[in-house]
Amino acid sequence: LKSSLEESTELAHTVANSKAVLEDEVCALKDKLAEMEVSLDLKEQELQTSRKKAQEQEDDLSKTKAVRYAAQVEKQMKELEVMQAKMAKQTDAHEAAQKEKDIALKALE
């Protein structure tokens, strides 16, 4: 009986020690989980910041493209105006030559 009591006491101590070890491991795991959650939150904030910067860069690029396109259109419009002015000069010169021809033909008649 005494031996059985000693074995039971020893077993109770072993269980208590095992329980204490397991509780320590649970606490350590909870601490690690809390650290991981903090790290995850920081990574999510970094990701949001990176996404925001990427969007800003994309917006800047779009604005730059729009400005370049507008400048290109303006250049083409100026080229068109120059061509129209040249055509108007040619038309005027042709009309003047035609008038001179008509005047010369009338003079010959």
PDB file of N, CA and C in Angstrom:
ATOM      1  N   LEU A   1       0.833  -1.200   0.000  1.00  0.00           N
ATOM      2  CA  LEU A   1       0.000   0.000   0.000  1.00  0.00           C
ATOM      3  C   LEU A   1       0.872   1.255   0.000  1.00  0.00           C
ATOM      4  N   LYS A   2       1.906   1.196   0.849  1.00  0.00           N
ATOM      5  CA  LYS A   2       2.827   2.325   0.917  1.00  0.00           C
ATOM      6  C   LYS A   2       3.509   2.533  -0.434  1.00  0.00           C
ATOM      7  N   SER A   3       3.884   1.452  -1.058  1.00  0.00           N
ATOM      8  CA  SER A   3       4.530   1.499  -2.369  1.00  0.00           C
ATOM      9  C   SER A   3       3.562   2.076  -3.411  1.00  0.00           C
ATOM     10  N   SER A   4       2.340   1.664  -3.348  1.00  0.00           N
ATOM     11  CA  SER A   4       1.324   2.157  -4.270  1.00  0.00           C
ATOM     12  C   SER A   4       1.098   3.649  -4.053  1.00  0.00           C
ATOM     13  N   LEU A   5       1.100   4.056  -2.772  1.00  0.00           N
ATOM     14  CA  LEU A   5       0.934   5.469  -2.449  1.00  0.00           C
ATOM     15  C   LEU A   5       2.117   6.277  -2.974  1.00  0.00           C
ATOM     16  N   GLU A   6       3.313   5.738  -2.840  1.00  0.00           N
ATOM     17  CA  GLU A   6       4.508   6.419  -3.342  1.00  0.00           C
ATOM     18  C   GLU A   6       4.447   6.534  -4.861  1.00  0.00           C
ATOM     19  N   GLU A   7       4.016   5.464  -5.514  1.00  0.00           N
ATOM     20  CA  GLU A   7       3.895   5.496  -6.982  1.00  0.00           C
ATOM     21  C   GLU A   7       2.852   6.527  -7.410  1.00  0.00           C
ATOM     22  N   SER A   8       1.752   6.582  -6.684  1.00  0.00           N
ATOM     23  CA  SER A   8       0.702   7.561  -7.008  1.00  0.00           C
ATOM     24  C   SER A   8       1.207   8.987  -6.804  1.00  0.00           C
ATOM     25  N   THR A   9       1.943   9.190  -5.732  1.00  0.00           N
ATOM     26  CA  THR A   9       2.501  10.515  -5.440  1.00  0.00           C
ATOM     27  C   THR A   9       3.507  10.901  -6.526  1.00  0.00           C
ATOM     28  N   GLU A  10       4.351   9.930  -6.877  1.00  0.00           N
ATOM     29  CA  GLU A  10       5.342  10.181  -7.925  1.00  0.00           C
ATOM     30  C   GLU A  10       4.645  10.473  -9.252  1.00  0.00           C
ATOM     31  N   LEU A  11       3.620   9.731  -9.542  1.00  0.00           N
ATOM     32  CA  LEU A  11       2.855   9.944 -10.775  1.00  0.00           C
ATOM     33  C   LEU A  11       2.184  11.318 -10.756  1.00  0.00           C
ATOM     34  N   ALA A  12       1.669  11.710  -9.599  1.00  0.00           N
ATOM     35  CA  ALA A  12       1.039  13.026  -9.469  1.00  0.00           C
ATOM     36  C   ALA A  12       2.063  14.127  -9.710  1.00  0.00           C
ATOM     37  N   HIS A  13       3.285  13.951  -9.175  1.00  0.00           N
ATOM     38  CA  HIS A  13       4.349  14.929  -9.413  1.00  0.00           C
ATOM     39  C   HIS A  13       4.723  14.991 -10.891  1.00  0.00           C
ATOM     40  N   THR A  14       4.807  13.834 -11.513  1.00  0.00           N
ATOM     41  CA  THR A  14       5.148  13.772 -12.940  1.00  0.00           C
ATOM     42  C   THR A  14       4.077  14.482 -13.768  1.00  0.00           C
ATOM     43  N   VAL A  15       2.819  14.222 -13.443  1.00  0.00           N
ATOM     44  CA  VAL A  15       1.708  14.870 -14.156  1.00  0.00           C
ATOM     45  C   VAL A  15       1.763  16.384 -13.932  1.00  0.00           C
ATOM     46  N   ALA A  16       2.009  16.789 -12.681  1.00  0.00           N
ATOM     47  CA  ALA A  16       2.080  18.221 -12.370  1.00  0.00           C
ATOM     48  C   ALA A  16       3.233  18.871 -13.124  1.00  0.00           C
ATOM     49  N   ASN A  17       4.381  18.192 -13.156  1.00  0.00           N
ATOM     50  CA  ASN A  17       5.534  18.726 -13.899  1.00  0.00           C
ATOM     51  C   ASN A  17       5.228  18.797 -15.394  1.00  0.00           C
ATOM     52  N   SER A  18       4.628  17.750 -15.924  1.00  0.00           N
ATOM     53  CA  SER A  18       4.267  17.730 -17.352  1.00  0.00           C
ATOM     54  C   SER A  18       3.290  18.852 -17.662  1.00  0.00           C
ATOM     55  N   LYS A  19       2.322  19.048 -16.736  1.00  0.00           N
ATOM     56  CA  LYS A  19       1.338  20.117 -16.937  1.00  0.00           C
ATOM     57  C   LYS A  19       2.032  21.473 -16.936  1.00  0.00           C
ATOM     58  N   ALA A  20       2.970  21.674 -16.026  1.00  0.00           N
ATOM     59  CA  ALA A  20       3.703  22.946 -15.952  1.00  0.00           C
ATOM     60  C   ALA A  20       4.513  23.171 -17.226  1.00  0.00           C
ATOM     61  N   VAL A  21       5.165  22.104 -17.703  1.00  0.00           N
ATOM     62  CA  VAL A  21       5.945  22.211 -18.947  1.00  0.00           C
ATOM     63  C   VAL A  21       5.025  22.564 -20.112  1.00  0.00           C
ATOM     64  N   LEU A  22       3.902  21.890 -20.192  1.00  0.00           N
ATOM     65  CA  LEU A  22       2.952  22.164 -21.281  1.00  0.00           C
ATOM     66  C   LEU A  22       2.401  23.584 -21.189  1.00  0.00           C
ATOM     67  N   GLU A  23       2.108  24.044 -19.966  1.00  0.00           N
ATOM     68  CA  GLU A  23       1.619  25.416 -19.806  1.00  0.00           C
ATOM     69  C   GLU A  23       2.675  26.422 -20.240  1.00  0.00           C
ATOM     70  N   ASP A  24       3.959  26.150 -19.903  1.00  0.00           N
ATOM     71  CA  ASP A  24       5.049  27.021 -20.353  1.00  0.00           C
ATOM     72  C   ASP A  24       5.132  27.037 -21.882  1.00  0.00           C
ATOM     73  N   GLU A  25       4.992  25.853 -22.489  1.00  0.00           N
ATOM     74  CA  GLU A  25       5.039  25.772 -23.956  1.00  0.00           C
ATOM     75  C   GLU A  25       3.864  26.523 -24.584  1.00  0.00           C
ATOM     76  N   VAL A  26       2.685  26.402 -23.973  1.00  0.00           N
ATOM     77  CA  VAL A  26       1.515  27.132 -24.476  1.00  0.00           C
ATOM     78  C   VAL A  26       1.762  28.637 -24.387  1.00  0.00           C
ATOM     79  N   CYS A  27       2.301  29.096 -23.266  1.00  0.00           N
ATOM     80  CA  CYS A  27       2.601  30.529 -23.112  1.00  0.00           C
ATOM     81  C   CYS A  27       3.619  30.986 -24.155  1.00  0.00           C
ATOM     82  N   ALA A  28       4.645  30.159 -24.366  1.00  0.00           N
ATOM     83  CA  ALA A  28       5.663  30.500 -25.363  1.00  0.00           C
ATOM     84  C   ALA A  28       5.045  30.576 -26.757  1.00  0.00           C
ATOM     85  N   LEU A  29       4.169  29.626 -27.061  1.00  0.00           N
ATOM     86  CA  LEU A  29       3.499  29.625 -28.365  1.00  0.00           C
ATOM     87  C   LEU A  29       2.578  30.838 -28.518  1.00  0.00           C
ATOM     88  N   LYS A  30       1.882  31.212 -27.453  1.00  0.00           N
ATOM     89  CA  LYS A  30       1.021  32.393 -27.499  1.00  0.00           C
ATOM     90  C   LYS A  30       1.847  33.652 -27.734  1.00  0.00           C
ATOM     91  N   ASP A  31       3.012  33.736 -27.055  1.00  0.00           N
ATOM     92  CA  ASP A  31       3.901  34.883 -27.262  1.00  0.00           C
ATOM     93  C   ASP A  31       4.391  34.934 -28.710  1.00  0.00           C
ATOM     94  N   LYS A  32       4.772  33.781 -29.224  1.00  0.00           N
ATOM     95  CA  LYS A  32       5.250  33.711 -30.611  1.00  0.00           C
ATOM     96  C   LYS A  32       4.133  34.112 -31.579  1.00  0.00           C
ATOM     97  N   LEU A  33       2.923  33.648 -31.304  1.00  0.00           N
ATOM     98  CA  LEU A  33       1.776  34.003 -32.141  1.00  0.00           C
ATOM     99  C   LEU A  33       1.538  35.515 -32.104  1.00  0.00           C
ATOM    100  N   ALA A  34       1.630  36.101 -30.931  1.00  0.00           N
ATOM    101  CA  ALA A  34       1.444  37.550 -30.807  1.00  0.00           C
ATOM    102  C   ALA A  34       2.517  38.297 -31.606  1.00  0.00           C
ATOM    103  N   GLU A  35       3.769  37.823 -31.530  1.00  0.00           N
ATOM    104  CA  GLU A  35       4.848  38.433 -32.314  1.00  0.00           C
ATOM    105  C   GLU A  35       4.565  38.312 -33.809  1.00  0.00           C
ATOM    106  N   MET A  36       4.083  37.148 -34.216  1.00  0.00           N
ATOM    107  CA  MET A  36       3.782  36.931 -35.634  1.00  0.00           C
ATOM    108  C   MET A  36       2.642  37.832 -36.098  1.00  0.00           C
ATOM    109  N   GLU A  37       1.656  38.035 -35.236  1.00  0.00           N
ATOM    110  CA  GLU A  37       0.545  38.922 -35.592  1.00  0.00           C
ATOM    111  C   GLU A  37       1.027  40.354 -35.754  1.00  0.00           C
ATOM    112  N   VAL A  38       1.910  40.801 -34.858  1.00  0.00           N
ATOM    113  CA  VAL A  38       2.482  42.146 -34.968  1.00  0.00           C
ATOM    114  C   VAL A  38       3.277  42.257 -36.265  1.00  0.00           C
ATOM    115  N   SER A  39       4.077  41.227 -36.545  1.00  0.00           N
ATOM    116  CA  SER A  39       4.876  41.219 -37.774  1.00  0.00           C
ATOM    117  C   SER A  39       3.970  41.240 -39.002  1.00  0.00           C
ATOM    118  N   LEU A  40       2.891  40.486 -38.951  1.00  0.00           N
ATOM    119  CA  LEU A  40       1.940  40.462 -40.057  1.00  0.00           C
ATOM    120  C   LEU A  40       1.302  41.836 -40.259  1.00  0.00           C
ATOM    121  N   ASP A  41       0.932  42.480 -39.162  1.00  0.00           N
ATOM    122  CA  ASP A  41       0.349  43.824 -39.255  1.00  0.00           C
ATOM    123  C   ASP A  41       1.333  44.789 -39.912  1.00  0.00           C
ATOM    124  N   LEU A  42       2.606  44.702 -39.509  1.00  0.00           N
ATOM    125  CA  LEU A  42       3.621  45.575 -40.104  1.00  0.00           C
ATOM    126  C   LEU A  42       3.778  45.286 -41.599  1.00  0.00           C
ATOM    127  N   LYS A  43       3.777  44.015 -41.960  1.00  0.00           N
ATOM    128  CA  LYS A  43       3.899  43.642 -43.381  1.00  0.00           C
ATOM    129  C   LYS A  43       2.698  44.146 -44.174  1.00  0.00           C
ATOM    130  N   GLU A  44       1.514  44.068 -43.586  1.00  0.00           N
ATOM    131  CA  GLU A  44       0.314  44.566 -44.272  1.00  0.00           C
ATOM    132  C   GLU A  44       0.403  46.085 -44.463  1.00  0.00           C
ATOM    133  N   GLN A  45       0.909  46.783 -43.442  1.00  0.00           N
ATOM    134  CA  GLN A  45       1.078  48.235 -43.578  1.00  0.00           C
ATOM    135  C   GLN A  45       2.088  48.553 -44.681  1.00  0.00           C
ATOM    136  N   GLU A  46       3.189  47.793 -44.720  1.00  0.00           N
ATOM    137  CA  GLU A  46       4.194  47.986 -45.774  1.00  0.00           C
ATOM    138  C   GLU A  46       3.584  47.725 -47.147  1.00  0.00           C
ATOM    139  N   LEU A  47       2.767  46.689 -47.240  1.00  0.00           N
ATOM    140  CA  LEU A  47       2.116  46.354 -48.503  1.00  0.00           C
ATOM    141  C   LEU A  47       1.189  47.485 -48.942  1.00  0.00           C
ATOM    142  N   GLN A  48       0.406  48.010 -48.002  1.00  0.00           N
ATOM    143  CA  GLN A  48      -0.497  49.120 -48.331  1.00  0.00           C
ATOM    144  C   GLN A  48       0.301  50.334 -48.799  1.00  0.00           C
ATOM    145  N   THR A  49       1.398  50.624 -48.117  1.00  0.00           N
ATOM    146  CA  THR A  49       2.249  51.749 -48.503  1.00  0.00           C
ATOM    147  C   THR A  49       2.816  51.522 -49.903  1.00  0.00           C
ATOM    148  N   SER A  50       3.270  50.314 -50.167  1.00  0.00           N
ATOM    149  CA  SER A  50       3.816  49.993 -51.489  1.00  0.00           C
ATOM    150  C   SER A  50       2.748  50.123 -52.571  1.00  0.00           C
ATOM    151  N   ARG A  51       1.544  49.652 -52.271  1.00  0.00           N
ATOM    152  CA  ARG A  51       0.455  49.769 -53.245  1.00  0.00           C
ATOM    153  C   ARG A  51       0.130  51.237 -53.517  1.00  0.00           C
ATOM    154  N   LYS A  52       0.112  52.038 -52.458  1.00  0.00           N
ATOM    155  CA  LYS A  52      -0.185  53.460 -52.616  1.00  0.00           C
ATOM    156  C   LYS A  52       0.886  54.141 -53.471  1.00  0.00           C
ATOM    157  N   LYS A  53       2.154  53.824 -53.197  1.00  0.00           N
ATOM    158  CA  LYS A  53       3.246  54.404 -53.989  1.00  0.00           C
ATOM    159  C   LYS A  53       3.135  53.959 -55.448  1.00  0.00           C
ATOM    160  N   ALA A  54       2.826  52.693 -55.659  1.00  0.00           N
ATOM    161  CA  ALA A  54       2.688  52.173 -57.030  1.00  0.00           C
ATOM    162  C   ALA A  54       1.554  52.894 -57.755  1.00  0.00           C
ATOM    163  N   GLN A  55       0.441  53.131 -57.061  1.00  0.00           N
ATOM    164  CA  GLN A  55      -0.681  53.834 -57.669  1.00  0.00           C
ATOM    165  C   GLN A  55      -0.297  55.276 -58.002  1.00  0.00           C
ATOM    166  N   GLU A  56       0.439  55.922 -57.091  1.00  0.00           N
ATOM    167  CA  GLU A  56       0.887  57.295 -57.338  1.00  0.00           C
ATOM    168  C   GLU A  56       1.810  57.345 -58.553  1.00  0.00           C
ATOM    169  N   GLN A  57       2.723  56.359 -58.656  1.00  0.00           N
ATOM    170  CA  GLN A  57       3.623  56.316 -59.809  1.00  0.00           C
ATOM    171  C   GLN A  57       2.843  56.079 -61.096  1.00  0.00           C
ATOM    172  N   GLU A  58       1.845  55.214 -61.030  1.00  0.00           N
ATOM    173  CA  GLU A  58       1.017  54.951 -62.210  1.00  0.00           C
ATOM    174  C   GLU A  58       0.251  56.211 -62.619  1.00  0.00           C
ATOM    175  N   ASP A  59      -0.277  56.929 -61.614  1.00  0.00           N
ATOM    176  CA  ASP A  59      -0.985  58.180 -61.899  1.00  0.00           C
ATOM    177  C   ASP A  59      -0.041  59.204 -62.526  1.00  0.00           C
ATOM    178  N   ASP A  60       1.168  59.304 -61.970  1.00  0.00           N
ATOM    179  CA  ASP A  60       2.156  60.241 -62.518  1.00  0.00           C
ATOM    180  C   ASP A  60       2.499  59.877 -63.960  1.00  0.00           C
ATOM    181  N   LEU A  61       2.638  58.578 -64.210  1.00  0.00           N
ATOM    182  CA  LEU A  61       2.952  58.123 -65.564  1.00  0.00           C
ATOM    183  C   LEU A  61       1.812  58.465 -66.519  1.00  0.00           C
ATOM    184  N   SER A  62       0.577  58.262 -66.061  1.00  0.00           N
ATOM    185  CA  SER A  62      -0.575  58.597 -66.899  1.00  0.00           C
ATOM    186  C   SER A  62      -0.600  60.086 -67.213  1.00  0.00           C
ATOM    187  N   LYS A  63      -0.313  60.908 -66.203  1.00  0.00           N
ATOM    188  CA  LYS A  63      -0.281  62.361 -66.411  1.00  0.00           C
ATOM    189  C   LYS A  63       0.817  62.728 -67.402  1.00  0.00           C
ATOM    190  N   THR A  64       1.980  62.099 -67.253  1.00  0.00           N
ATOM    191  CA  THR A  64       3.094  62.374 -68.160  1.00  0.00           C
ATOM    192  C   THR A  64       2.716  61.994 -69.588  1.00  0.00           C
ATOM    193  N   LYS A  65       2.090  60.829 -69.735  1.00  0.00           N
ATOM    194  CA  LYS A  65       1.665  60.403 -71.076  1.00  0.00           C
ATOM    195  C   LYS A  65       0.646  61.375 -71.655  1.00  0.00           C
ATOM    196  N   ALA A  66      -0.271  61.840 -70.815  1.00  0.00           N
ATOM    197  CA  ALA A  66      -1.296  62.775 -71.286  1.00  0.00           C
ATOM    198  C   ALA A  66      -0.649  64.092 -71.732  1.00  0.00           C
ATOM    199  N   VAL A  67       0.321  64.567 -70.969  1.00  0.00           N
ATOM    200  CA  VAL A  67       1.006  65.818 -71.324  1.00  0.00           C
ATOM    201  C   VAL A  67       1.763  65.639 -72.632  1.00  0.00           C
ATOM    202  N   ARG A  68       2.444  64.502 -72.767  1.00  0.00           N
ATOM    203  CA  ARG A  68       3.187  64.241 -74.014  1.00  0.00           C
ATOM    204  C   ARG A  68       2.236  64.164 -75.201  1.00  0.00           C
ATOM    205  N   TYR A  69       1.108  63.490 -75.014  1.00  0.00           N
ATOM    206  CA  TYR A  69       0.137  63.365 -76.100  1.00  0.00           C
ATOM    207  C   TYR A  69      -0.409  64.734 -76.486  1.00  0.00           C
ATOM    208  N   ALA A  70      -0.712  65.546 -75.484  1.00  0.00           N
ATOM    209  CA  ALA A  70      -1.232  66.890 -75.756  1.00  0.00           C
ATOM    210  C   ALA A  70      -0.193  67.707 -76.524  1.00  0.00           C
ATOM    211  N   ALA A  71       1.061  67.595 -76.144  1.00  0.00           N
ATOM    212  CA  ALA A  71       2.133  68.320 -76.845  1.00  0.00           C
ATOM    213  C   ALA A  71       2.252  67.823 -78.285  1.00  0.00           C
ATOM    214  N   GLN A  72       2.126  66.525 -78.478  1.00  0.00           N
ATOM    215  CA  GLN A  72       2.199  65.955 -79.830  1.00  0.00           C
ATOM    216  C   GLN A  72       1.028  66.454 -80.686  1.00  0.00           C
ATOM    217  N   VAL A  73      -0.164  66.476 -80.115  1.00  0.00           N
ATOM    218  CA  VAL A  73      -1.336  66.962 -80.847  1.00  0.00           C
ATOM    219  C   VAL A  73      -1.158  68.436 -81.196  1.00  0.00           C
ATOM    220  N   GLU A  74      -0.662  69.211 -80.245  1.00  0.00           N
ATOM    221  CA  GLU A  74      -0.445  70.635 -80.505  1.00  0.00           C
ATOM    222  C   GLU A  74       0.574  70.832 -81.632  1.00  0.00           C
ATOM    223  N   LYS A  75       1.635  70.039 -81.626  1.00  0.00           N
ATOM    224  CA  LYS A  75       2.645  70.123 -82.692  1.00  0.00           C
ATOM    225  C   LYS A  75       2.013  69.792 -84.048  1.00  0.00           C
ATOM    226  N   GLN A  76       1.188  68.744 -84.076  1.00  0.00           N
ATOM    227  CA  GLN A  76       0.531  68.358 -85.323  1.00  0.00           C
ATOM    228  C   GLN A  76      -0.424  69.453 -85.801  1.00  0.00           C
ATOM    229  N   MET A  77      -1.101  70.099 -84.851  1.00  0.00           N
ATOM    230  CA  MET A  77      -2.014  71.190 -85.220  1.00  0.00           C
ATOM    231  C   MET A  77      -1.227  72.351 -85.845  1.00  0.00           C
ATOM    232  N   LYS A  78      -0.070  72.666 -85.270  1.00  0.00           N
ATOM    233  CA  LYS A  78       0.758  73.744 -85.830  1.00  0.00           C
ATOM    234  C   LYS A  78       1.243  73.375 -87.229  1.00  0.00           C
ATOM    235  N   GLU A  79       1.658  72.117 -87.393  1.00  0.00           N
ATOM    236  CA  GLU A  79       2.086  71.658 -88.723  1.00  0.00           C
ATOM    237  C   GLU A  79       0.940  71.773 -89.724  1.00  0.00           C
ATOM    238  N   LEU A  80      -0.267  71.426 -89.288  1.00  0.00           N
ATOM    239  CA  LEU A  80      -1.437  71.527 -90.154  1.00  0.00           C
ATOM    240  C   LEU A  80      -1.704  72.993 -90.525  1.00  0.00           C
ATOM    241  N   GLU A  81      -1.591  73.882 -89.561  1.00  0.00           N
ATOM    242  CA  GLU A  81      -1.794  75.313 -89.845  1.00  0.00           C
ATOM    243  C   GLU A  81      -0.773  75.822 -90.853  1.00  0.00           C
ATOM    244  N   VAL A  82       0.491  75.377 -90.700  1.00  0.00           N
ATOM    245  CA  VAL A  82       1.530  75.778 -91.651  1.00  0.00           C
ATOM    246  C   VAL A  82       1.191  75.266 -93.048  1.00  0.00           C
ATOM    247  N   MET A  83       0.744  74.006 -93.127  1.00  0.00           N
ATOM    248  CA  MET A  83       0.375  73.449 -94.429  1.00  0.00           C
ATOM    249  C   MET A  83      -0.805  74.204 -95.036  1.00  0.00           C
ATOM    250  N   GLN A  84      -1.788  74.557 -94.190  1.00  0.00           N
ATOM    251  CA  GLN A  84      -2.948  75.308 -94.687  1.00  0.00           C
ATOM    252  C   GLN A  84      -2.514  76.679 -95.201  1.00  0.00           C
ATOM    253  N   ALA A  85      -1.586  77.317 -94.486  1.00  0.00           N
ATOM    254  CA  ALA A  85      -1.095  78.629 -94.931  1.00  0.00           C
ATOM    255  C   ALA A  85      -0.378  78.503 -96.272  1.00  0.00           C
ATOM    256  N   LYS A  86       0.426  77.443 -96.437  1.00  0.00           N
ATOM    257  CA  LYS A  86       1.126  77.224 -97.712  1.00  0.00           C
ATOM    258  C   LYS A  86       0.124  76.988 -98.844  1.00  0.00           C
ATOM    259  N   MET A  87      -0.911  76.182 -98.539  1.00  0.00           N
ATOM    260  CA  MET A  87      -1.924  75.916 -99.562  1.00  0.00           C
ATOM    261  C   MET A  87      -2.664  77.197 -99.925  1.00  0.00           C
ATOM    262  N   ALA A  88      -2.942  78.035 -98.946  1.00  0.00           N
ATOM    263  CA  ALA A  88      -3.633  79.302 -99.212  1.00  0.00           C
ATOM    264  C   ALA A  88      -2.768  80.196-100.093  1.00  0.00           C
ATOM    265  N   LYS A  89      -1.465  80.229 -99.812  1.00  0.00           N
ATOM    266  CA  LYS A  89      -0.546  81.030-100.641  1.00  0.00           C
ATOM    267  C   LYS A  89      -0.531  80.504-102.073  1.00  0.00           C
ATOM    268  N   GLN A  90      -0.472  79.166-102.194  1.00  0.00           N
ATOM    269  CA  GLN A  90      -0.456  78.580-103.534  1.00  0.00           C
ATOM    270  C   GLN A  90      -1.755  78.886-104.272  1.00  0.00           C
ATOM    271  N   THR A  91      -2.862  78.800-103.555  1.00  0.00           N
ATOM    272  CA  THR A  91      -4.160  79.101-104.166  1.00  0.00           C
ATOM    273  C   THR A  91      -4.202  80.560-104.610  1.00  0.00           C
ATOM    274  N   ASP A  92      -3.747  81.455-103.735  1.00  0.00           N
ATOM    275  CA  ASP A  92      -3.709  82.886-104.090  1.00  0.00           C
ATOM    276  C   ASP A  92      -2.817  83.121-105.303  1.00  0.00           C
ATOM    277  N   ALA A  93      -1.657  82.479-105.328  1.00  0.00           N
ATOM    278  CA  ALA A  93      -0.732  82.640-106.454  1.00  0.00           C
ATOM    279  C   ALA A  93      -1.363  82.101-107.727  1.00  0.00           C
ATOM    280  N   HIS A  94      -2.044  80.973-107.624  1.00  0.00           N
ATOM    281  CA  HIS A  94      -2.699  80.389-108.794  1.00  0.00           C
ATOM    282  C   HIS A  94      -3.808  81.317-109.307  1.00  0.00           C
ATOM    283  N   GLU A  95      -4.598  81.857-108.356  1.00  0.00           N
ATOM    284  CA  GLU A  95      -5.672  82.774-108.759  1.00  0.00           C
ATOM    285  C   GLU A  95      -5.101  84.042-109.404  1.00  0.00           C
ATOM    286  N   ALA A  96      -4.015  84.546-108.878  1.00  0.00           N
ATOM    287  CA  ALA A  96      -3.387  85.744-109.454  1.00  0.00           C
ATOM    288  C   ALA A  96      -2.856  85.439-110.848  1.00  0.00           C
ATOM    289  N   ALA A  97      -2.243  84.283-111.006  1.00  0.00           N
ATOM    290  CA  ALA A  97      -1.731  83.897-112.323  1.00  0.00           C
ATOM    291  C   ALA A  97      -2.882  83.729-113.303  1.00  0.00           C
ATOM    292  N   GLN A  98      -3.988  83.155-112.819  1.00  0.00           N
ATOM    293  CA  GLN A  98      -5.163  82.966-113.679  1.00  0.00           C
ATOM    294  C   GLN A  98      -5.709  84.334-114.108  1.00  0.00           C
ATOM    295  N   LYS A  99      -5.762  85.301-113.174  1.00  0.00           N
ATOM    296  CA  LYS A  99      -6.254  86.646-113.512  1.00  0.00           C
ATOM    297  C   LYS A  99      -5.354  87.304-114.550  1.00  0.00           C
ATOM    298  N   GLU A 100      -4.042  87.159-114.355  1.00  0.00           N
ATOM    299  CA  GLU A 100      -3.099  87.746-115.322  1.00  0.00           C
ATOM    300  C   GLU A 100      -3.288  87.098-116.693  1.00  0.00           C
ATOM    301  N   LYS A 101      -3.511  85.800-116.686  1.00  0.00           N
ATOM    302  CA  LYS A 101      -3.729  85.082-117.946  1.00  0.00           C
ATOM    303  C   LYS A 101      -5.004  85.587-118.618  1.00  0.00           C
ATOM    304  N   ASP A 102      -6.073  85.739-117.777  1.00  0.00           N
ATOM    305  CA  ASP A 102      -7.344  86.229-118.319  1.00  0.00           C
ATOM    306  C   ASP A 102      -7.169  87.638-118.892  1.00  0.00           C
ATOM    307  N   ILE A 103      -6.461  88.491-118.161  1.00  0.00           N
ATOM    308  CA  ILE A 103      -6.221  89.867-118.619  1.00  0.00           C
ATOM    309  C   ILE A 103      -5.419  89.852-119.934  1.00  0.00           C
ATOM    310  N   ALA A 104      -4.408  88.994-119.989  1.00  0.00           N
ATOM    311  CA  ALA A 104      -3.585  88.909-121.195  1.00  0.00           C
ATOM    312  C   ALA A 104      -4.429  88.398-122.366  1.00  0.00           C
ATOM    313  N   LEU A 105      -5.316  87.425-122.121  1.00  0.00           N
ATOM    314  CA  LEU A 105      -6.184  86.896-123.182  1.00  0.00           C
ATOM    315  C   LEU A 105      -7.136  87.989-123.675  1.00  0.00           C
ATOM    316  N   LYS A 106      -7.680  88.783-122.775  1.00  0.00           N
ATOM    317  CA  LYS A 106      -8.592  89.863-123.164  1.00  0.00           C
ATOM    318  C   LYS A 106      -7.860  90.920-123.954  1.00  0.00           C
ATOM    319  N   ALA A 107      -6.646  91.160-123.574  1.00  0.00           N
ATOM    320  CA  ALA A 107      -5.848  92.168-124.282  1.00  0.00           C
ATOM    321  C   ALA A 107      -5.552  91.712-125.700  1.00  0.00           C
ATOM    322  N   LEU A 108      -5.416  90.411-125.875  1.00  0.00           N
ATOM    323  CA  LEU A 108      -5.130  89.888-127.197  1.00  0.00           C
ATOM    324  C   LEU A 108      -6.360  89.887-128.088  1.00  0.00           C
ATOM    325  N   GLU A 109      -7.505  89.851-127.487  1.00  0.00           N
ATOM    326  CA  GLU A 109      -8.738  89.798-128.276  1.00  0.00           C
ATOM    327  C   GLU A 109      -8.973  91.086-128.895  1.00  0.00           C
TER     328      GLU A 109
END
